[in-house]
Each structure stands twice: as C-alpha cells, then as structure tokens.
Coordinates of C-alpha atoms in Angstrom, one line a residue:
M1 CA 87.8 -140.2 124.6
T2 CA 88.5 -136.9 126.4
A3 CA 88.1 -133.6 124.6
A4 CA 91.9 -133.3 124.5
D5 CA 92.0 -136.5 122.5
H6 CA 89.3 -135.3 120.1
P7 CA 90.3 -135.5 116.4
L8 CA 89.9 -131.7 116.2
S9 CA 92.4 -131.1 118.9
R10 CA 94.8 -133.5 117.3
R11 CA 94.3 -131.8 113.9
L12 CA 95.2 -128.4 115.5
A13 CA 98.4 -129.9 117.0
Q14 CA 99.2 -131.5 113.6
V15 CA 98.9 -128.2 111.7
L16 CA 100.9 -126.3 114.3
A17 CA 103.8 -128.7 113.9
L18 CA 103.8 -128.8 110.0
A19 CA 106.0 -125.9 109.0
P20 CA 107.3 -123.9 112.0
D21 CA 109.2 -121.3 109.9
S22 CA 106.3 -120.6 107.5
P23 CA 104.1 -117.5 107.9
A24 CA 100.8 -118.1 109.8
I25 CA 99.3 -114.7 110.8
E26 CA 99.9 -111.2 109.5
F27 CA 98.8 -108.6 112.0
D28 CA 99.4 -104.9 111.9
G29 CA 101.9 -105.3 109.1
S30 CA 104.0 -108.0 110.6
W31 CA 104.0 -111.8 110.0
H32 CA 104.1 -114.4 112.8
S33 CA 105.2 -117.9 112.0
W34 CA 103.4 -121.2 112.7
G35 CA 106.2 -122.0 115.1
A36 CA 105.6 -118.8 117.1
L37 CA 101.8 -119.5 117.2
A38 CA 102.5 -123.1 118.2
R39 CA 104.8 -122.1 121.1
A40 CA 102.3 -119.6 122.4
A41 CA 99.3 -122.1 122.0
H42 CA 101.2 -124.9 123.7
G43 CA 102.4 -122.6 126.4
L44 CA 98.8 -121.6 127.1
R45 CA 97.8 -125.2 127.1
D46 CA 100.3 -126.0 129.7
R47 CA 99.2 -123.0 131.9
V48 CA 95.6 -124.1 131.6
G49 CA 96.4 -127.7 132.7
S50 CA 93.3 -129.7 133.4
P51 CA 90.3 -129.2 131.0
C52 CA 88.4 -126.3 132.4
R53 CA 85.9 -123.6 131.4
I54 CA 88.4 -120.8 130.6
G55 CA 87.1 -117.3 130.0
I56 CA 88.9 -115.3 127.3
L57 CA 88.4 -111.5 126.9
V58 CA 88.6 -111.9 123.2
R59 CA 90.0 -109.3 120.8
N60 CA 91.3 -109.8 117.2
R61 CA 94.9 -110.2 118.1
P62 CA 97.4 -113.1 117.4
E63 CA 97.8 -113.9 121.1
H64 CA 94.1 -114.3 121.4
V65 CA 94.1 -116.8 118.5
A66 CA 96.8 -118.6 120.5
A67 CA 94.7 -118.6 123.6
L68 CA 91.7 -120.1 121.7
L69 CA 94.0 -122.8 120.3
G70 CA 95.6 -123.4 123.7
V71 CA 92.4 -124.1 125.4
L72 CA 91.2 -126.4 122.6
L73 CA 94.5 -128.3 122.7
A74 CA 94.0 -128.8 126.4
G75 CA 90.4 -130.1 125.8
G76 CA 88.9 -127.3 127.7
T77 CA 85.9 -125.0 127.0
V78 CA 86.5 -121.5 125.8
V79 CA 84.0 -119.1 127.3
V80 CA 83.9 -116.1 125.1
I81 CA 83.7 -112.7 126.8
N82 CA 83.3 -109.5 124.9
P83 CA 85.4 -106.7 126.5
A84 CA 83.6 -104.1 124.3
R85 CA 80.1 -104.5 125.8
G86 CA 80.7 -101.8 128.4
D87 CA 82.8 -102.2 131.6
D88 CA 79.9 -102.6 134.1
R89 CA 78.1 -105.2 132.0
T90 CA 81.4 -107.1 131.4
R91 CA 82.4 -107.1 135.0
A92 CA 78.9 -108.4 136.0
D93 CA 79.1 -111.1 133.2
I94 CA 82.5 -112.3 134.5
A95 CA 81.3 -112.4 138.1
A96 CA 78.2 -114.4 137.2
L97 CA 80.3 -117.0 135.2
E98 CA 82.4 -117.9 138.2
L99 CA 85.3 -119.1 136.0
P100 CA 88.4 -120.7 137.4
L101 CA 90.6 -118.6 135.1
V102 CA 90.2 -115.6 132.8
I103 CA 92.7 -114.9 130.0
G104 CA 93.1 -111.5 128.4
G105 CA 95.2 -108.5 127.6
P106 CA 96.7 -106.7 130.7
G107 CA 94.6 -103.6 130.2
D108 CA 91.3 -105.6 130.0
L109 CA 92.2 -107.7 133.0
D110 CA 93.1 -104.7 135.1
T111 CA 89.8 -103.0 134.2
L112 CA 87.3 -105.8 134.0
V113 CA 88.5 -108.7 136.3
A114 CA 87.9 -108.3 140.1
H115 CA 91.0 -107.9 142.2
G116 CA 92.2 -111.3 143.4
A117 CA 90.4 -113.3 140.8
A118 CA 92.4 -115.9 138.8
N119 CA 93.8 -114.5 135.6
L120 CA 96.4 -114.9 132.9
A121 CA 97.8 -111.9 131.0
I122 CA 98.8 -112.3 127.4
T123 CA 100.8 -109.9 125.3
G124 CA 102.1 -110.9 121.9
L125 CA 103.0 -114.4 120.8
R126 CA 105.3 -115.4 123.7
T127 CA 105.0 -118.1 126.3
P128 CA 102.8 -116.5 129.0
P129 CA 103.9 -116.3 132.6
A130 CA 102.2 -118.4 135.3
A131 CA 98.6 -117.5 135.9
N132 CA 97.9 -115.1 138.8
N133 CA 95.8 -116.1 141.9
V134 CA 95.1 -119.7 140.8
A135 CA 94.7 -122.1 143.7
P136 CA 96.8 -125.3 143.5
Q137 CA 93.6 -127.3 143.1
S138 CA 91.5 -125.1 140.8
D139 CA 87.9 -126.2 140.7
C140 CA 87.3 -127.6 137.2
A141 CA 84.5 -129.9 138.1
V142 CA 82.0 -127.8 136.2
V143 CA 83.5 -128.5 132.8
A144 CA 81.3 -129.9 130.1
S145 CA 84.1 -131.7 128.4
A146 CA 82.3 -132.1 125.0
V147 CA 81.9 -128.3 124.7
A148 CA 84.6 -126.5 122.8
V149 CA 83.3 -123.0 122.8
R150 CA 80.6 -121.3 124.9
M151 CA 79.8 -118.7 122.3
L152 CA 78.0 -115.4 122.5
T153 CA 75.1 -114.8 120.1
S154 CA 75.0 -111.5 118.3
G155 CA 72.5 -110.0 120.6
T156 CA 70.6 -108.2 117.8
T157 CA 67.3 -107.8 119.6
G158 CA 68.4 -108.1 123.3
P159 CA 71.2 -109.1 125.6
P160 CA 73.5 -111.7 124.0
K161 CA 73.2 -115.3 125.3
R162 CA 75.6 -118.1 125.3
V163 CA 75.3 -121.2 123.1
D164 CA 77.4 -124.3 123.6
I165 CA 79.4 -125.4 120.5
T166 CA 80.7 -128.9 120.9
Y167 CA 84.0 -130.3 119.6
D168 CA 82.0 -132.4 117.1
M169 CA 80.1 -129.4 115.9
L170 CA 83.2 -127.4 115.4
A171 CA 84.9 -130.2 113.5
R172 CA 81.9 -130.7 111.2
S173 CA 81.7 -126.9 110.6
V174 CA 85.3 -126.1 109.8
I175 CA 86.4 -129.5 108.3
G176 CA 83.1 -131.0 107.2
G177 CA 81.5 -134.4 107.4
D178 CA 82.7 -137.0 109.9
P179 CA 84.8 -135.4 112.7
A180 CA 87.3 -138.3 112.2
R181 CA 88.3 -136.6 108.9
A182 CA 90.1 -134.1 111.1
E183 CA 93.0 -136.6 111.3
A184 CA 93.5 -136.9 107.6
P185 CA 97.0 -135.9 106.4
I186 CA 97.3 -132.3 105.3
E187 CA 99.7 -130.1 103.4
P188 CA 100.1 -126.3 104.0
R189 CA 97.7 -124.3 101.7
R190 CA 98.8 -121.7 99.3
G191 CA 97.2 -118.3 99.2
V192 CA 96.4 -115.9 102.1
A193 CA 93.0 -115.5 103.6
I194 CA 91.6 -112.3 105.2
V195 CA 89.8 -112.6 108.6
N196 CA 88.0 -109.4 109.5
A197 CA 85.1 -111.1 111.4
P198 CA 85.4 -110.5 115.2
L199 CA 86.5 -113.5 117.4
V200 CA 83.7 -112.6 119.8
H201 CA 81.3 -113.8 117.1
I202 CA 81.0 -117.4 115.8
G203 CA 81.9 -116.2 112.3
G204 CA 85.3 -115.1 113.5
V205 CA 86.0 -118.3 115.4
F206 CA 85.0 -120.4 112.4
R207 CA 87.1 -118.4 110.0
V208 CA 90.2 -118.6 112.2
L209 CA 89.7 -122.3 112.8
Q210 CA 89.1 -123.0 109.1
C211 CA 92.4 -121.3 108.3
V212 CA 94.3 -123.2 111.0
T213 CA 92.8 -126.6 110.2
E214 CA 93.7 -126.0 106.5
A215 CA 97.2 -124.7 107.4
R216 CA 96.3 -121.6 105.5
P217 CA 98.1 -118.3 106.4
F218 CA 95.8 -115.4 107.0
V219 CA 95.7 -111.7 107.6
L220 CA 94.0 -110.9 110.9
L221 CA 92.3 -107.4 111.0
P222 CA 91.2 -105.9 114.4
K223 CA 87.9 -105.2 112.7
F224 CA 86.5 -104.4 109.3
E225 CA 88.0 -101.1 108.1
L226 CA 87.7 -100.3 104.4
D227 CA 91.3 -99.0 103.9
R228 CA 93.0 -101.8 105.9
W229 CA 90.8 -104.4 104.2
A230 CA 91.4 -103.1 100.7
D231 CA 95.2 -102.9 101.3
A232 CA 95.2 -106.6 102.4
V233 CA 93.2 -107.5 99.3
R234 CA 95.5 -105.7 96.9
R235 CA 98.6 -107.2 98.5
H236 CA 97.4 -110.8 98.8
R237 CA 94.7 -111.1 96.1
P238 CA 92.7 -113.8 97.9
G239 CA 90.4 -115.9 95.7
A240 CA 87.5 -115.6 98.1
V241 CA 86.5 -113.1 100.9
S242 CA 83.7 -112.9 103.4
L243 CA 81.8 -109.7 104.0
V244 CA 78.8 -109.2 106.2
P245 CA 76.1 -107.1 104.5
A246 CA 77.1 -103.8 106.2
A247 CA 80.7 -104.3 105.1
L248 CA 79.7 -105.3 101.6
R249 CA 77.6 -102.2 101.2
T250 CA 80.6 -100.1 102.4
V251 CA 82.8 -101.7 99.7
L252 CA 80.0 -101.3 97.1
H253 CA 79.6 -97.6 97.8
S254 CA 83.3 -96.9 98.1
D255 CA 85.7 -95.5 95.4
L256 CA 87.3 -99.0 95.0
T257 CA 87.4 -100.4 91.5
A258 CA 87.4 -103.8 89.9
A259 CA 91.2 -103.5 89.7
D260 CA 91.4 -103.1 93.4
L261 CA 89.6 -106.4 93.9
A262 CA 91.4 -108.3 91.2
G263 CA 91.9 -111.9 92.1
I264 CA 88.7 -112.3 94.1
R265 CA 86.5 -114.8 92.4
V266 CA 83.7 -114.9 94.9
V267 CA 82.3 -113.0 97.9
T268 CA 80.4 -114.9 100.6
S269 CA 78.0 -113.0 102.8
G270 CA 75.9 -114.0 105.9
T271 CA 74.9 -113.1 109.4
A272 CA 72.2 -110.7 108.2
P273 CA 69.9 -110.2 105.2
L274 CA 71.5 -108.9 102.0
S275 CA 69.2 -107.6 99.3
A276 CA 69.3 -109.1 95.8
D277 CA 69.7 -105.6 94.4
D278 CA 72.9 -105.1 96.5
A279 CA 74.3 -108.5 95.4
D280 CA 73.6 -107.6 91.7
A281 CA 75.1 -104.1 92.1
F282 CA 78.2 -105.6 93.6
R283 CA 78.6 -108.0 90.7
A284 CA 77.9 -105.2 88.2
K285 CA 80.6 -102.9 89.7
F286 CA 83.3 -105.5 90.5
G287 CA 82.4 -108.5 88.3
I288 CA 82.3 -110.7 91.4
P289 CA 79.3 -112.9 92.3
V290 CA 78.0 -112.7 95.9
L291 CA 77.0 -116.0 97.5
T292 CA 74.7 -115.5 100.4
S293 CA 74.1 -118.0 103.2
Y294 CA 71.9 -118.7 106.2
A295 CA 73.4 -119.7 109.5
A296 CA 73.0 -119.3 113.3
T297 CA 75.2 -119.8 116.3
E298 CA 72.6 -122.3 117.6
F299 CA 73.1 -124.4 114.5
G300 CA 76.9 -124.5 114.9
G301 CA 77.3 -122.7 111.5
G302 CA 75.6 -122.6 108.1
V303 CA 72.7 -124.7 107.0
A304 CA 72.0 -123.2 103.6
G305 CA 73.9 -121.2 101.0
W306 CA 74.7 -120.6 97.4
T307 CA 77.4 -122.6 95.6
L308 CA 79.0 -121.0 92.5
P309 CA 77.5 -123.6 90.1
D310 CA 74.1 -123.0 91.6
H311 CA 74.6 -119.2 91.3
E312 CA 75.6 -119.4 87.6
R313 CA 72.6 -121.6 86.8
Y314 CA 69.8 -120.4 89.0
W315 CA 70.5 -116.8 90.3
S316 CA 68.4 -115.0 87.7
A317 CA 65.4 -117.2 88.6
K318 CA 66.0 -117.5 92.3
R319 CA 67.5 -114.1 93.2
G320 CA 66.9 -113.2 96.8
S321 CA 67.1 -116.8 98.0
V322 CA 69.8 -117.7 100.5
G323 CA 70.6 -120.9 98.5
R324 CA 70.0 -124.6 99.3
T325 CA 70.9 -126.9 102.2
T326 CA 74.6 -127.3 103.0
G327 CA 76.6 -129.6 105.3
G328 CA 74.0 -132.3 105.6
A329 CA 71.3 -130.0 107.0
A330 CA 67.6 -130.6 106.5
L331 CA 65.0 -127.8 106.2
R332 CA 61.3 -127.5 106.3
V333 CA 58.6 -124.9 106.7
V334 CA 55.7 -125.5 109.1
G335 CA 52.4 -123.7 109.8
A336 CA 51.2 -122.5 113.2
D337 CA 50.0 -126.1 114.0
G338 CA 53.5 -127.6 113.3
V339 CA 52.4 -129.4 110.1
E340 CA 54.9 -129.2 107.3
L341 CA 53.8 -127.0 104.4
G342 CA 54.3 -127.5 100.7
P343 CA 56.7 -125.9 98.3
G344 CA 56.3 -122.2 98.0
E345 CA 54.1 -121.9 101.1
S346 CA 55.2 -119.4 103.8
G347 CA 55.6 -120.4 107.5
L348 CA 58.1 -120.9 110.3
L349 CA 61.4 -122.4 109.4
E350 CA 62.6 -125.6 111.1
V351 CA 66.2 -126.9 110.8
K352 CA 68.1 -130.1 111.4
P353 CA 71.7 -128.8 111.4
G354 CA 74.2 -131.2 109.9
Q355 CA 76.7 -130.0 112.5
L356 CA 74.6 -131.8 115.2
G357 CA 74.8 -135.2 113.5
P358 CA 72.4 -137.4 111.6
N359 CA 70.1 -138.0 114.6
S360 CA 69.4 -134.4 115.7
D361 CA 65.9 -133.1 116.4
W362 CA 64.2 -130.4 114.5
I363 CA 65.0 -126.9 115.8
R364 CA 62.2 -124.3 115.3
T365 CA 63.4 -120.9 114.4
T366 CA 61.5 -117.6 114.6
D367 CA 62.2 -116.9 110.9
L368 CA 59.4 -116.8 108.4
A369 CA 60.5 -118.6 105.2
R370 CA 59.5 -120.5 102.1
I371 CA 61.2 -123.3 100.2
D372 CA 60.5 -123.9 96.6
A373 CA 60.3 -127.1 94.7
D374 CA 64.0 -127.0 93.8
G375 CA 65.0 -126.7 97.5
F376 CA 65.9 -123.0 97.5
L377 CA 65.2 -121.1 100.7
W378 CA 63.9 -117.6 101.1
I379 CA 64.0 -115.9 104.5
L380 CA 61.0 -113.5 104.7
G381 CA 61.8 -111.9 108.1
R382 CA 61.6 -112.6 111.8
A383 CA 58.1 -113.6 113.0
D384 CA 58.9 -112.0 116.4
Q385 CA 59.9 -108.7 114.8
A386 CA 56.7 -108.2 112.7
I387 CA 55.1 -104.8 113.3
I388 CA 51.3 -104.8 113.5
R389 CA 50.1 -101.3 112.6
G390 CA 46.4 -101.0 113.1
G391 CA 45.9 -104.6 112.0
F392 CA 48.3 -104.4 109.1
K393 CA 51.5 -106.6 109.3
I394 CA 54.8 -104.9 108.4
M395 CA 58.0 -106.8 107.9
P396 CA 60.9 -104.5 109.0
D397 CA 63.3 -106.0 106.4
D398 CA 60.9 -104.9 103.6
V399 CA 61.1 -101.3 104.8
R400 CA 64.9 -101.6 105.4
T401 CA 65.5 -102.9 101.9
A402 CA 63.4 -100.1 100.4
L403 CA 65.4 -97.5 102.3
E404 CA 68.7 -99.0 101.4
S405 CA 67.8 -98.9 97.7
H406 CA 68.0 -95.1 97.9
P407 CA 71.3 -93.9 96.4
D408 CA 72.2 -91.7 99.4
V409 CA 71.7 -94.4 102.0
L410 CA 74.5 -96.7 103.3
G411 CA 72.4 -98.6 105.8
A412 CA 69.1 -98.6 107.6
A413 CA 67.4 -100.3 110.6
V414 CA 63.7 -100.5 111.2
V415 CA 61.9 -101.3 114.5
G416 CA 58.4 -101.0 115.9
R417 CA 57.4 -98.3 118.4
A418 CA 54.4 -98.4 120.6
D419 CA 51.5 -96.2 119.6
T420 CA 48.3 -95.7 121.8
R421 CA 46.0 -95.7 118.8
L422 CA 47.6 -98.1 116.2
G423 CA 49.4 -100.5 118.6
E424 CA 52.7 -100.0 116.8
T425 CA 54.2 -98.0 114.0
P426 CA 57.5 -98.5 112.1
V427 CA 60.4 -96.1 112.8
A428 CA 63.7 -96.1 110.9
M429 CA 67.3 -95.2 111.6
V430 CA 69.3 -94.3 108.6
E431 CA 73.1 -93.9 108.0
L432 CA 74.0 -92.0 104.8
R433 CA 76.8 -92.6 102.5
E434 CA 79.9 -90.5 102.9
R435 CA 79.6 -87.1 101.2
H436 CA 75.9 -87.7 100.6
S437 CA 72.9 -85.9 102.1
A438 CA 69.2 -86.6 102.4
E439 CA 66.4 -85.3 104.5
P440 CA 63.9 -87.5 106.3
G441 CA 61.0 -86.0 104.3
A442 CA 62.7 -86.8 101.0
L443 CA 63.3 -90.4 102.1
A444 CA 59.7 -90.8 103.1
D445 CA 58.6 -89.5 99.7
Y446 CA 61.0 -91.9 98.1
L447 CA 59.3 -94.8 100.0
G448 CA 55.9 -93.6 98.8
T449 CA 56.4 -95.3 95.4
R450 CA 57.9 -98.4 96.8
L451 CA 55.9 -99.3 99.9
A452 CA 52.3 -99.3 101.0
R453 CA 51.3 -96.2 103.0
Y454 CA 51.1 -98.1 106.3
E455 CA 54.6 -99.4 105.8
I456 CA 56.2 -96.0 105.6
P457 CA 58.0 -95.1 108.9
T458 CA 56.4 -92.5 111.1
E459 CA 59.8 -91.2 112.0
I460 CA 63.1 -91.4 110.2
A461 CA 66.2 -90.5 112.2
I462 CA 69.4 -89.8 110.3
V463 CA 72.5 -90.7 112.3
A464 CA 76.3 -90.7 111.8
A465 CA 76.5 -94.5 112.3
I466 CA 73.9 -97.2 113.1
P467 CA 74.8 -99.0 116.3
R468 CA 75.9 -102.5 115.4
T469 CA 76.7 -105.8 117.1
P470 CA 80.2 -107.4 116.7
S471 CA 78.8 -109.5 113.8
G472 CA 77.8 -106.4 111.8
K473 CA 74.1 -106.6 112.4
A474 CA 72.1 -103.5 113.4
D475 CA 71.7 -103.5 117.2
L476 CA 68.0 -103.3 117.2
A477 CA 67.8 -103.0 121.0
A478 CA 70.0 -99.8 120.8
V479 CA 67.9 -98.6 117.8
R480 CA 64.7 -99.1 119.8
A481 CA 66.2 -97.3 122.8
H482 CA 67.0 -94.3 120.6
F483 CA 63.4 -93.9 119.6
D484 CA 62.0 -94.8 123.0
A485 CA 64.0 -91.9 124.5
D486 CA 61.9 -89.5 122.4
T487 CA 58.6 -88.2 123.8
V488 CA 55.9 -87.6 121.3
P489 CA 52.3 -86.8 122.3
G490 CA 49.8 -89.6 121.7
R491 CA 52.4 -92.4 121.8
A492 CA 52.8 -94.9 124.7

C-alpha cells in the first residue's frame, strides 16, 4: 500500500467530497466552503504529482491548509518550514533540506527561497498555477513514503529539530485506534471549532486534521489574539476550546466574563506546564473545568490527559496531575539504573506511545515524574533543566509557578546562569499583566515566603513580552541569551 492509498488519505478525500457547498473554514471574517477547499487541495495534489518530500512555508491561512491536505492526498511528506524564525536561518534551513519543491505565499517565496529553486506560490483557495523551475523528472527518490509530516519541535531550549510523523501515527492521533477506522462512514459535524494553534507546531496540524477528518467546520485564526479569539467564541459558542497555558492565563486575567465564554463546557490545555492554581482560578472565574494533558511531537501526540469524568471525581485529590494514560499509551517511571520504580516514587518518565502501535519500544524522556497507585501522572520538571546552586537542586518550574502566583504577573520564565562561585544561580524573566506594575525587589520579597532562599532568583528582569516559541512555550534559549548578554562581576 502506498501512502496515497493510506486510509487517512482516503478519509481526507471522502470528507472533502461530502458537502461541497457547506462551510469549512472561516478566516478573516469570511467562510470558505468544503468544495473550495477540495478544489485547492486536489489542485495542489495534481501539481505535486509523485509522492515527494514537499516543503511548505506554513502560515495559518486557508491555502496553507489546502497545501497540507494536497500533499497528504498525494501520499507525500510535508516538510514543515517556519517562515518566522528569521530570514537567514530559514534560508539556510531550506538550502540544507534540498527539497524538490517548496510551497508558500509569494512574499515568503521571494524572500526565503533561492533564485531558480523549484517553488509553487499559493494565494487564497484557488487552483495554483504550475510550479516554477521544476525539472520534468524531479528527484523524489529520497521520499520516506510512510512519513506524513516531518514536523518541527517547539525548540524551547535550543534550535528546533524535525521529527517524522507517519501516516499511521497521524491516523491514530486524529481518529484514534486502528488506522483502518479512517475509512468508516462519516456525516458532517455540527458546531464550529476554533483553531488558534500554529500550523508550524504539531498541535496546529493535529487540530486542523481533527476538524477535517470529522468534517467539522472551524475558525482559523492567524495566531492567538484575545480579541479575535473572544469574538469567535461569542459568535460560535464552541463546546470545547484548546488553550496553551500562556493563552489561558491571558484569558484568565482579561476582562472577559463567564457570559463571554457561555457555551464552552471544557478547556483543554497542553504543550507546557499549567499550575493547578491557574486551572482552579479559571474554573472559579468562568465555571469551566480545565483538562490538562501531556504530549510531545516525538510521541505523535498525547499520551496522558484528564477526562471530564476523571476531573469531576478525582481533581480535588489529584490536582496538579496531567491525568492518566490516553490513546493506548503505557507509562512508567525509572531510576538512574533503568529499573522501574513503584507508585509515588520520582524518576525519569518512559513512554510507549499508543500512536506508535502495540509493539513500540519504551522512549525515555528527560522529564522527572511520578505515577501514583491510581495511574495519575505528575510531571515534576525537566531533569536537563535542573539548576544546581552550590549543591542545592532547583527546579525552574517551581520558581516559575511561584512567580506566576503573584497577582501582577502574567507569565514568567526561569533559567540557570553560570556563576563562578556557586556553579549556577536561577534568573527569571517576568511579563506583567496589562495595567499592572511591580518591581523586581517586591517580587523577590514575595518569593521569600513561598520558596527556599536558594531558590529565589538572583536577578529578575521585567520585560514587555516573554519570547515564546510558536507553540506558546517560553523560548528558554532566548531567555538565556538575554541574561548572558549582561556582564556582572564574579559571574562566568
């Protein structure tokens, strides 16, 4: 079976043909039909031709959704390229990939793709013209036909890397269970979803493909912006929305009321840690439970999460957990010697993702975790981000959570900085809530009653906005670079 014959590709074709005149994507105030999306996707499939690795300079636009679908309909591999990483880095990335074709908006292609390289410009949901500079016999011999998306990781601590997501993994993630279920008959769904996750991140790809495989219309936002998101929520009243922690805190500390969010029964949140206090504050303000989850690009999606029944029964006793296994995953915690630890013991988390099938190997993560006797998972922090200050171990997430509990703080990021005497000390970058103010000294005093003295940052920098990755996580490499640019006597 070729990738073009995969049940997922056939499911996409089935949905695109279901109801051509029905609305599919709302973007910038206008609706585009399933028929328009289908024509654009099939047109791109025809332009792609043979299954190839096709680069897409991805932005949250309807034609970029069509490009994603078109490559998958052709059985090719989508190589995700982020045009917002900086022109020089993106040009170098494209050159190193040696792709037979790059798809993108005209402006991105003109700026980022070398003159004479094969490219295909897309603007709006219309059948694209023939690709430029493509040789009659394009070299597609380097295709890994089982790979659907070569996805960028979030690049929280360093340069993003690419992870291969196979057609089977995508099918298990967006449809569930056996990929063969992708061919089950389907009827168009009622209700409108909201997609604000970026397509350069796996969360955005999953959300879009979930909507398409369910034949569910959706609002596509260029990025999360409070006013645009709130307007879409008021107009369409979705039953569920997904918010990364940074976006959830923006909503929590906004002037929005429970009436603005009427209709939402549940909020899901992942990609980064969310404190139990924030989850409880969100429910107290809006009356909506927050279901956190644990996922990674390498897993092909989520491996643990809260369900609503579990939340109603266990949250008060298990608050702060990211839930129990989902999607057929298996979890365990091991010690430094690789031996599995018992319930409640802390160690490194290992995962067998359900998306990889029943015979997958254990994947060791760098996350410190514990699993209780009922199977609930707590993520305690990244082992490779622990700060050792004069022999004392500091977990950055503990410091970040304490800072974010301050009423004036919208978000925080904590990293270690080299110190000639102590080895490392914690430093923090803080973003304040709109129309609020706080001084670094006052924040340090606030932490004095919540943390050990050695955990309190030696420097707190208040900034207009914390640099973030496309997935909404703090860009720790950029945060570290901010502090490394300082010169302070006695520090390496």
